Amino acid sequence: MLWGSRKTINMNYFPDEVLEHVFDFITSHKDRNSVSLVCKSWYKIEKYSRQRVFLGNCYAICPERLIARFPELKSLTLKGKPHFADFNLVPDDWGGFLYPWIKAMAKSRIGLEELKLKRMVVSDESLELLSKSFPNFKSLVLVSCEGFTTDGLAAIASNCRFLRELDLQENEVEDHRGHWLSCFPESCTSLVSLNFACLKGEINLASLERLVARSTNLKSLRLNRAVPFDTLQRLLIRAPQLVDLGTGSYVHDPSSEAYNKFKAAIQSCNSIRSLSGFLEVAPRCMSAIYPICENLTFLNLSYAAGLQSNELTKLIQHCRKLQRLWILDCIGDKGLGVVASTCKELQELRVFPSNPFDAGNAAVTEEGLILVSEGCPKLNSLLYFCQQMTNAALITVANCTNFIRFRLCILDPIKPDPVTNQPLDEGFGAIVRSCKGLKRLSLSGLLTDQVFYYIGMYAKKHEMLSIAFAGDSDKGMLYVLNGCKKLRKLEIRDCPFGDAALLEDMGEYETMRSLWMSTCDVTLGACKMLAKKMPNLNVEIINESEQTESNLDDSQKVDKMYLYRTLVGHREDAPEFVWLL
Amino acid sequence: MSPPLLGVEEEVQSNVSSPSVDCGLGLKERNYLGLSDCSSVDSSGVCLPDNNKNNLNLKATELRLGLPGSQSPDRETELCLLNSGKLDEKPLFPLLPSKDGICSSSQKNVVTGNKRGFSEVKGYVYKEKNWMFHEAGSDSESPQSVGHGKYPGISGVNVILSAMSHGAQASVTKDEPANVLQKQPHATSGINLKQTDISNNKSSAPAAKAQVVGWPPVRSFRAKTLANSSKNNDEVDGKPGPASLFVKVSMDGAPYLRKVDLRTYSTYRELSAALEKMFSCFTLGQCGSHAAAGKEILSQSKLKDLLHGSEYVLIYKDKDGDWMLVGDVPWEMFIETCKRLKIMKSSDAIGLAPRAVEKSKATN
């Protein structure tokens, strides 16, 4: 009855342009993917109107097919190597090359405007081709990439006439010194964001000053260590409109003229909301930035090894509006207490180890975390490297139910609760139980199968799980695979999970982006079987020994296995040490 | 011997094969072999006494991978822990006293008899730098085998042997794959022996650290950058660092030296004023005979007289190793070349150019 009285509108009577216009409002990748599945005409309309594509694994599809699918592509995000490559678990030359993508897009005359890459190998050649093939190219963001030098950057600077964004985050760049920045032509005035903090070498300071002076839209500027304090001061005078600032060398004599000028300059930069840098820092000069602290929403001092706890806390006491804080563990538990009492808007906290390989000396413990979780009600994202953790602390922290990302790294990876000597199962169990929106979890400490039981039972929204040195048996992994249906990325190292767990539910892997298992109990035979049964998966073994494939028998355990779903089968650029099963 | 050392050596006895788990309070249940050694110590250091007791049992009960009766291969003496004479034992349970004396937990040890052979032996190696101190000179560390204590029945406990540079000896008693472990910087199947370039201060290496590969999970870019930063920020004698430039200052007759950061001053005057203040406690004694007895506060001018007068000269050692009088070159040039400072008695300054002594007298 109710149905009958409703007027249904058949959207297919709308002309394509109208549908396209409607689709313009749908920006999330997931939603657009869903839209394209509705019917053929929607698929077609969506296909031609799709401009932004995100590819979490560059080997899931090949460039040609991507271009065929989305010919109007303007913005592409690509991720290459598996996450554990960040920690040296993946040998060089594994893959993730940008060049084929640039070549294919150039050939098909794609009007590429934005490119964002993570963990890819980017050659100078590809940067040069990029700079010459896409006249409207506007934005290049490289995160944790490698393979290029400042010559490639020079090509980008020279040829991309409308460049708005050049953002280099934590890349390994071979620095041929200085001249790339001078390659920005005088006519280039479009820069909005320039981040070269990861470069190690000198740059031409005069060119930098001129560039900043003529880039009136510049909002984000992150300098590298080679830019001295004097220059920083002069840059601030030219760019008081900055929203995001990364200092270069922050060392100067507090009694000097330049320092006084700096203090004056920074006071007029009242748009700055985000501050980073301080790779070199003179602690006594920090007071100069107090005036801008009250407006900061993001503070990244995670590279400021020269600041001690008291300097850090003095600074943070001025930062009442902070939403994101990245800091070194030398801040200490007490310092975190100051954070807890000052930064009531805090959403994201990352505490990095200042001495990563010195487990006895991490300066923060569970106490700091408790203080922050109690004092910052909006906390939803955590990365915490610490000396130790207790179940009681985690249970207390679990009262902060908003966590979306929870990554805990105890520097000694199998350390139990030091008070009770129990594994941390109950603590993490409490976290997954009460944080119903948890999407990303990284575990550490002494853990048994029990924690996986909890994860499987409660962590329904989990998308990414990182496990190391945990569990007792295959059951652990099975709990996870069976319980976390939304899992997209699972990465496991040094756990006693073997063939039974791997092969139990092979279809599961097609719903995930990738699975990494290293130093587990998985055998070559099982991997081969998985590869055979699941043609839509690429199962890759990384073998760094001198044995060849034929020498190993199936019962031997593999050291590193990486599998991912793909539409295009085996990749062609795998190096010798990667076996494609 | 300090207790921690004692604890370590005793733990060292228990050889590779005892799976163990942190049992600071002597909890034995988790160790499926029934061994009760406490390989790791929690921060309270409670474990130690237990270790002492347990060690007696360990040797008898330990499960070793070698042929019955065989000892583990000798390790090179690079392992300080072995210096006690227990060369045949592997320091598998090194206690890691942290700087403040608290024992931080170390590793779990293990390896089980593994029907697949040693290639499955896995685990991780972890050493804290304090312990490496004795091993100065050896860049590589011997990987210690460690692993989980909780792999009941699973063949192949995980031990990662990570060699820093050249081959380190396997710390696990093994038969033939042992040499594989020893020399290969690369992993054989099942063994993750990767030469990590996790920044670990390769160049400055206070002491080589053997580590778990890829742990802690810090991006290598970040780890390298922090390592370089700390190098720069550290007080390195005379090494010009952008952040600070600490040089030693010695004074004749003073029982200990001081260090000053030359970058905190911008003129010679500032430097000498600071030095005066620093060394006033020493000159007090010196001028006790000159000043009235019982006078506690020495006036500034009196000090100045002492330093600038005929009593003392300020000299510095430059890059070439020569001792020069302070004050001749422009300040910026001075801090570039100064490696060390010395407050020397004028009477000892006879070796310097005569005019130097004249000059110091003249500034009186």
PDB file of C-alpha atoms in Angstrom, chain A residues 26-213:
ATOM      1  CA  ILE A  26      30.186  11.728  -4.622  1.00  0.00           C
ATOM      2  CA  THR A  27      33.799  11.995  -3.746  1.00  0.00           C
ATOM      3  CA  SER A  28      34.663   8.965  -1.707  1.00  0.00           C
ATOM      4  CA  HIS A  29      36.344   6.230  -3.682  1.00  0.00           C
ATOM      5  CA  LYS A  30      34.235   3.572  -2.090  1.00  0.00           C
ATOM      6  CA  ASP A  31      31.035   5.305  -2.990  1.00  0.00           C
ATOM      7  CA  ARG A  32      32.096   5.892  -6.521  1.00  0.00           C
ATOM      8  CA  ASN A  33      33.023   2.254  -6.836  1.00  0.00           C
ATOM      9  CA  SER A  34      29.569   1.351  -5.660  1.00  0.00           C
ATOM     10  CA  VAL A  35      27.939   3.762  -8.066  1.00  0.00           C
ATOM     11  CA  SER A  36      29.684   2.175 -10.978  1.00  0.00           C
ATOM     12  CA  LEU A  37      28.173  -1.172 -10.105  1.00  0.00           C
ATOM     13  CA  VAL A  38      24.556  -0.094 -10.283  1.00  0.00           C
ATOM     14  CA  CYS A  39      23.940  -0.516 -13.969  1.00  0.00           C
ATOM     15  CA  LYS A  40      25.644  -0.169 -17.294  1.00  0.00           C
ATOM     16  CA  SER A  41      24.743   3.409 -17.914  1.00  0.00           C
ATOM     17  CA  TRP A  42      25.822   4.472 -14.488  1.00  0.00           C
ATOM     18  CA  TYR A  43      29.022   2.543 -14.994  1.00  0.00           C
ATOM     19  CA  LYS A  44      29.672   4.423 -18.175  1.00  0.00           C
ATOM     20  CA  ILE A  45      28.853   7.810 -16.793  1.00  0.00           C
ATOM     21  CA  GLU A  46      30.875   7.219 -13.706  1.00  0.00           C
ATOM     22  CA  LYS A  47      33.753   5.966 -15.771  1.00  0.00           C
ATOM     23  CA  TYR A  48      34.015   9.081 -17.829  1.00  0.00           C
ATOM     24  CA  SER A  49      33.528  11.415 -14.955  1.00  0.00           C
ATOM     25  CA  ARG A  50      35.978   9.787 -12.609  1.00  0.00           C
ATOM     26  CA  GLN A  51      38.975  11.968 -12.081  1.00  0.00           C
ATOM     27  CA  ARG A  52      40.513  10.727  -8.889  1.00  0.00           C
ATOM     28  CA  VAL A  53      41.739   7.188  -8.535  1.00  0.00           C
ATOM     29  CA  PHE A  54      43.349   5.548  -5.561  1.00  0.00           C
ATOM     30  CA  LEU A  55      45.356   2.386  -6.085  1.00  0.00           C
ATOM     31  CA  GLY A  56      46.511   0.887  -2.813  1.00  0.00           C
ATOM     32  CA  ASN A  57      48.704  -1.603  -4.560  1.00  0.00           C
ATOM     33  CA  CYS A  58      50.281  -0.634  -7.847  1.00  0.00           C
ATOM     34  CA  TYR A  59      50.442  -4.261  -8.910  1.00  0.00           C
ATOM     35  CA  ALA A  60      46.735  -4.872  -8.552  1.00  0.00           C
ATOM     36  CA  ILE A  61      46.225  -3.566 -12.031  1.00  0.00           C
ATOM     37  CA  CYS A  62      48.413  -2.470 -14.877  1.00  0.00           C
ATOM     38  CA  PRO A  63      48.627   1.093 -16.208  1.00  0.00           C
ATOM     39  CA  GLU A  64      47.005   0.305 -19.539  1.00  0.00           C
ATOM     40  CA  ARG A  65      43.930  -1.177 -17.983  1.00  0.00           C
ATOM     41  CA  LEU A  66      43.608   1.648 -15.530  1.00  0.00           C
ATOM     42  CA  ILE A  67      43.710   4.158 -18.326  1.00  0.00           C
ATOM     43  CA  ALA A  68      41.165   2.235 -20.298  1.00  0.00           C
ATOM     44  CA  ARG A  69      38.877   2.133 -17.296  1.00  0.00           C
ATOM     45  CA  PHE A  70      39.196   5.770 -16.380  1.00  0.00           C
ATOM     46  CA  PRO A  71      40.233   7.768 -19.393  1.00  0.00           C
ATOM     47  CA  GLU A  72      39.559  11.106 -17.757  1.00  0.00           C
ATOM     48  CA  LEU A  73      41.978  10.447 -14.959  1.00  0.00           C
ATOM     49  CA  LYS A  74      43.455  13.555 -13.453  1.00  0.00           C
ATOM     50  CA  SER A  75      44.597  12.559 -10.026  1.00  0.00           C
ATOM     51  CA  LEU A  76      46.314   9.292  -9.202  1.00  0.00           C
ATOM     52  CA  THR A  77      47.457   7.885  -5.887  1.00  0.00           C
ATOM     53  CA  LEU A  78      49.738   4.871  -6.024  1.00  0.00           C
ATOM     54  CA  LYS A  79      51.286   2.759  -3.341  1.00  0.00           C
ATOM     55  CA  GLY A  80      54.096   0.386  -4.128  1.00  0.00           C
ATOM     56  CA  LYS A  81      56.079  -1.624  -1.663  1.00  0.00           C
ATOM     57  CA  PRO A  82      54.513  -3.406   1.274  1.00  0.00           C
ATOM     58  CA  HIS A  83      54.413  -1.506   4.509  1.00  0.00           C
ATOM     59  CA  PHE A  84      57.203  -3.504   6.138  1.00  0.00           C
ATOM     60  CA  ALA A  85      59.551  -2.165   3.490  1.00  0.00           C
ATOM     61  CA  ASP A  86      59.726   0.910   5.677  1.00  0.00           C
ATOM     62  CA  PHE A  87      61.575  -1.187   8.220  1.00  0.00           C
ATOM     63  CA  ASN A  88      64.076  -2.742   5.866  1.00  0.00           C
ATOM     64  CA  LEU A  89      62.279  -6.028   5.550  1.00  0.00           C
ATOM     65  CA  VAL A  90      62.015  -5.760   1.798  1.00  0.00           C
ATOM     66  CA  PRO A  91      65.195  -5.761  -0.252  1.00  0.00           C
ATOM     67  CA  ASP A  92      65.974  -2.991  -2.674  1.00  0.00           C
ATOM     68  CA  ASP A  93      64.823  -3.520  -6.225  1.00  0.00           C
ATOM     69  CA  TRP A  94      61.779  -5.405  -5.094  1.00  0.00           C
ATOM     70  CA  GLY A  95      59.620  -3.316  -7.318  1.00  0.00           C
ATOM     71  CA  GLY A  96      57.132  -0.513  -7.237  1.00  0.00           C
ATOM     72  CA  PHE A  97      58.486   1.384 -10.220  1.00  0.00           C
ATOM     73  CA  LEU A  98      56.789   4.561 -11.297  1.00  0.00           C
ATOM     74  CA  TYR A  99      58.133   4.730 -14.825  1.00  0.00           C
ATOM     75  CA  PRO A 100      55.707   2.357 -16.545  1.00  0.00           C
ATOM     76  CA  TRP A 101      52.807   4.386 -15.214  1.00  0.00           C
ATOM     77  CA  ILE A 102      54.147   7.668 -16.467  1.00  0.00           C
ATOM     78  CA  LYS A 103      55.002   6.155 -19.792  1.00  0.00           C
ATOM     79  CA  ALA A 104      51.543   4.701 -20.257  1.00  0.00           C
ATOM     80  CA  MET A 105      49.746   7.850 -19.197  1.00  0.00           C
ATOM     81  CA  ALA A 106      51.916   9.994 -21.394  1.00  0.00           C
ATOM     82  CA  LYS A 107      51.274   7.754 -24.340  1.00  0.00           C
ATOM     83  CA  SER A 108      47.527   7.897 -23.854  1.00  0.00           C
ATOM     84  CA  ARG A 109      47.605  11.606 -23.335  1.00  0.00           C
ATOM     85  CA  ILE A 110      46.070  11.456 -19.940  1.00  0.00           C
ATOM     86  CA  GLY A 111      45.617  14.933 -18.536  1.00  0.00           C
ATOM     87  CA  LEU A 112      47.352  14.125 -15.313  1.00  0.00           C
ATOM     88  CA  GLU A 113      47.347  16.892 -12.773  1.00  0.00           C
ATOM     89  CA  GLU A 114      48.097  15.247  -9.457  1.00  0.00           C
ATOM     90  CA  LEU A 115      50.272  12.364  -8.470  1.00  0.00           C
ATOM     91  CA  LYS A 116      50.652  11.042  -4.994  1.00  0.00           C
ATOM     92  CA  LEU A 117      53.052   8.165  -4.393  1.00  0.00           C
ATOM     93  CA  LYS A 118      53.977   6.117  -1.416  1.00  0.00           C
ATOM     94  CA  ARG A 119      56.838   3.621  -1.176  1.00  0.00           C
ATOM     95  CA  MET A 120      57.536   3.667  -4.869  1.00  0.00           C
ATOM     96  CA  VAL A 121      60.747   3.718  -6.797  1.00  0.00           C
ATOM     97  CA  VAL A 122      60.813   6.977  -8.664  1.00  0.00           C
ATOM     98  CA  SER A 123      63.599   7.503 -11.141  1.00  0.00           C
ATOM     99  CA  ASP A 124      64.829  10.824 -12.446  1.00  0.00           C
ATOM    100  CA  GLU A 125      63.805   9.601 -15.829  1.00  0.00           C
ATOM    101  CA  SER A 126      60.235   9.175 -14.733  1.00  0.00           C
ATOM    102  CA  LEU A 127      60.185  12.618 -13.141  1.00  0.00           C
ATOM    103  CA  GLU A 128      61.506  14.129 -16.294  1.00  0.00           C
ATOM    104  CA  LEU A 129      58.986  12.353 -18.448  1.00  0.00           C
ATOM    105  CA  LEU A 130      56.278  13.404 -16.048  1.00  0.00           C
ATOM    106  CA  SER A 131      57.293  17.015 -16.201  1.00  0.00           C
ATOM    107  CA  LYS A 132      57.205  17.054 -19.989  1.00  0.00           C
ATOM    108  CA  SER A 133      54.092  15.005 -20.634  1.00  0.00           C
ATOM    109  CA  PHE A 134      51.420  16.658 -18.585  1.00  0.00           C
ATOM    110  CA  PRO A 135      51.097  20.362 -19.240  1.00  0.00           C
ATOM    111  CA  ASN A 136      48.548  20.901 -16.493  1.00  0.00           C
ATOM    112  CA  PHE A 137      50.454  19.049 -13.880  1.00  0.00           C
ATOM    113  CA  LYS A 138      49.908  20.670 -10.541  1.00  0.00           C
ATOM    114  CA  SER A 139      50.761  18.503  -7.613  1.00  0.00           C
ATOM    115  CA  LEU A 140      53.459  15.983  -6.778  1.00  0.00           C
ATOM    116  CA  VAL A 141      53.486  14.335  -3.373  1.00  0.00           C
ATOM    117  CA  LEU A 142      56.133  11.723  -2.679  1.00  0.00           C
ATOM    118  CA  VAL A 143      56.088   9.842   0.589  1.00  0.00           C
ATOM    119  CA  SER A 144      58.764   7.377   1.595  1.00  0.00           C
ATOM    120  CA  CYS A 145      59.948   6.977  -1.983  1.00  0.00           C
ATOM    121  CA  GLU A 146      63.405   6.542  -3.374  1.00  0.00           C
ATOM    122  CA  GLY A 147      65.404   6.296  -6.543  1.00  0.00           C
ATOM    123  CA  PHE A 148      65.562   9.899  -7.590  1.00  0.00           C
ATOM    124  CA  THR A 149      67.983  12.728  -7.251  1.00  0.00           C
ATOM    125  CA  THR A 150      67.677  16.470  -7.191  1.00  0.00           C
ATOM    126  CA  ASP A 151      68.092  16.356 -10.965  1.00  0.00           C
ATOM    127  CA  GLY A 152      64.639  14.884 -11.194  1.00  0.00           C
ATOM    128  CA  LEU A 153      63.349  17.693  -9.017  1.00  0.00           C
ATOM    129  CA  ALA A 154      65.045  20.165 -11.293  1.00  0.00           C
ATOM    130  CA  ALA A 155      63.086  18.764 -14.194  1.00  0.00           C
ATOM    131  CA  ILE A 156      59.831  19.185 -12.297  1.00  0.00           C
ATOM    132  CA  ALA A 157      60.724  22.713 -11.323  1.00  0.00           C
ATOM    133  CA  SER A 158      61.726  23.667 -14.822  1.00  0.00           C
ATOM    134  CA  ASN A 159      58.892  22.197 -16.787  1.00  0.00           C
ATOM    135  CA  CYS A 160      55.757  22.172 -14.710  1.00  0.00           C
ATOM    136  CA  ARG A 161      54.544  25.634 -15.389  1.00  0.00           C
ATOM    137  CA  PHE A 162      51.526  25.508 -13.170  1.00  0.00           C
ATOM    138  CA  LEU A 163      53.013  23.594 -10.315  1.00  0.00           C
ATOM    139  CA  ARG A 164      51.149  24.198  -7.092  1.00  0.00           C
ATOM    140  CA  GLU A 165      52.467  21.531  -4.856  1.00  0.00           C
ATOM    141  CA  LEU A 166      55.806  19.829  -4.425  1.00  0.00           C
ATOM    142  CA  ASP A 167      55.687  17.837  -1.230  1.00  0.00           C
ATOM    143  CA  LEU A 168      58.551  15.502  -0.382  1.00  0.00           C
ATOM    144  CA  GLN A 169      58.041  13.524   2.795  1.00  0.00           C
ATOM    145  CA  GLU A 170      60.741  11.300   4.177  1.00  0.00           C
ATOM    146  CA  ASN A 171      62.184  10.250   0.844  1.00  0.00           C
ATOM    147  CA  GLU A 172      65.665   8.976   0.183  1.00  0.00           C
ATOM    148  CA  VAL A 173      66.922  11.500  -2.290  1.00  0.00           C
ATOM    149  CA  GLU A 174      70.379  11.623  -3.676  1.00  0.00           C
ATOM    150  CA  ASP A 175      71.297  15.208  -3.376  1.00  0.00           C
ATOM    151  CA  HIS A 176      73.339  16.751  -6.129  1.00  0.00           C
ATOM    152  CA  ARG A 177      73.192  20.070  -4.396  1.00  0.00           C
ATOM    153  CA  GLY A 178      71.479  23.254  -4.830  1.00  0.00           C
ATOM    154  CA  HIS A 179      70.490  24.056  -8.268  1.00  0.00           C
ATOM    155  CA  TRP A 180      67.160  22.417  -8.606  1.00  0.00           C
ATOM    156  CA  LEU A 181      65.440  25.179  -6.727  1.00  0.00           C
ATOM    157  CA  SER A 182      66.836  27.741  -9.092  1.00  0.00           C
ATOM    158  CA  CYS A 183      65.127  25.896 -11.909  1.00  0.00           C
ATOM    159  CA  PHE A 184      61.766  27.323 -11.022  1.00  0.00           C
ATOM    160  CA  PRO A 185      61.341  29.961 -13.683  1.00  0.00           C
ATOM    161  CA  GLU A 186      60.656  33.541 -12.751  1.00  0.00           C
ATOM    162  CA  SER A 187      57.250  33.086 -14.267  1.00  0.00           C
ATOM    163  CA  CYS A 188      56.329  30.434 -11.766  1.00  0.00           C
ATOM    164  CA  THR A 189      54.183  32.069  -9.175  1.00  0.00           C
ATOM    165  CA  SER A 190      51.665  29.370  -8.541  1.00  0.00           C
ATOM    166  CA  LEU A 191      53.259  27.493  -5.682  1.00  0.00           C
ATOM    167  CA  VAL A 192      51.000  26.809  -2.763  1.00  0.00           C
ATOM    168  CA  SER A 193      52.992  24.126  -1.041  1.00  0.00           C
ATOM    169  CA  LEU A 194      56.711  23.441  -1.032  1.00  0.00           C
ATOM    170  CA  ASN A 195      58.200  20.817   1.220  1.00  0.00           C
ATOM    171  CA  PHE A 196      61.809  19.756   0.779  1.00  0.00           C
ATOM    172  CA  ALA A 197      62.595  18.994   4.400  1.00  0.00           C
ATOM    173  CA  CYS A 198      63.951  15.554   3.615  1.00  0.00           C
ATOM    174  CA  LEU A 199      66.708  16.796   1.340  1.00  0.00           C
ATOM    175  CA  LYS A 200      70.119  16.686   2.833  1.00  0.00           C
ATOM    176  CA  GLY A 201      72.042  19.100   0.692  1.00  0.00           C
ATOM    177  CA  GLU A 202      72.541  22.764   0.229  1.00  0.00           C
ATOM    178  CA  ILE A 203      70.171  24.828  -1.766  1.00  0.00           C
ATOM    179  CA  ASN A 204      70.502  28.175  -3.361  1.00  0.00           C
ATOM    180  CA  LEU A 205      69.197  30.483  -0.685  1.00  0.00           C
ATOM    181  CA  ALA A 206      68.812  33.503  -2.885  1.00  0.00           C
ATOM    182  CA  SER A 207      66.692  31.515  -5.305  1.00  0.00           C
ATOM    183  CA  LEU A 208      64.595  30.291  -2.449  1.00  0.00           C
ATOM    184  CA  GLU A 209      63.977  33.768  -1.194  1.00  0.00           C
ATOM    185  CA  ARG A 210      62.993  34.997  -4.622  1.00  0.00           C
ATOM    186  CA  LEU A 211      60.738  32.012  -5.158  1.00  0.00           C
ATOM    187  CA  VAL A 212      58.933  32.567  -1.902  1.00  0.00           C
ATOM    188  CA  ALA A 213      58.643  36.258  -2.579  1.00  0.00           C
TER     189      ALA A 213
END
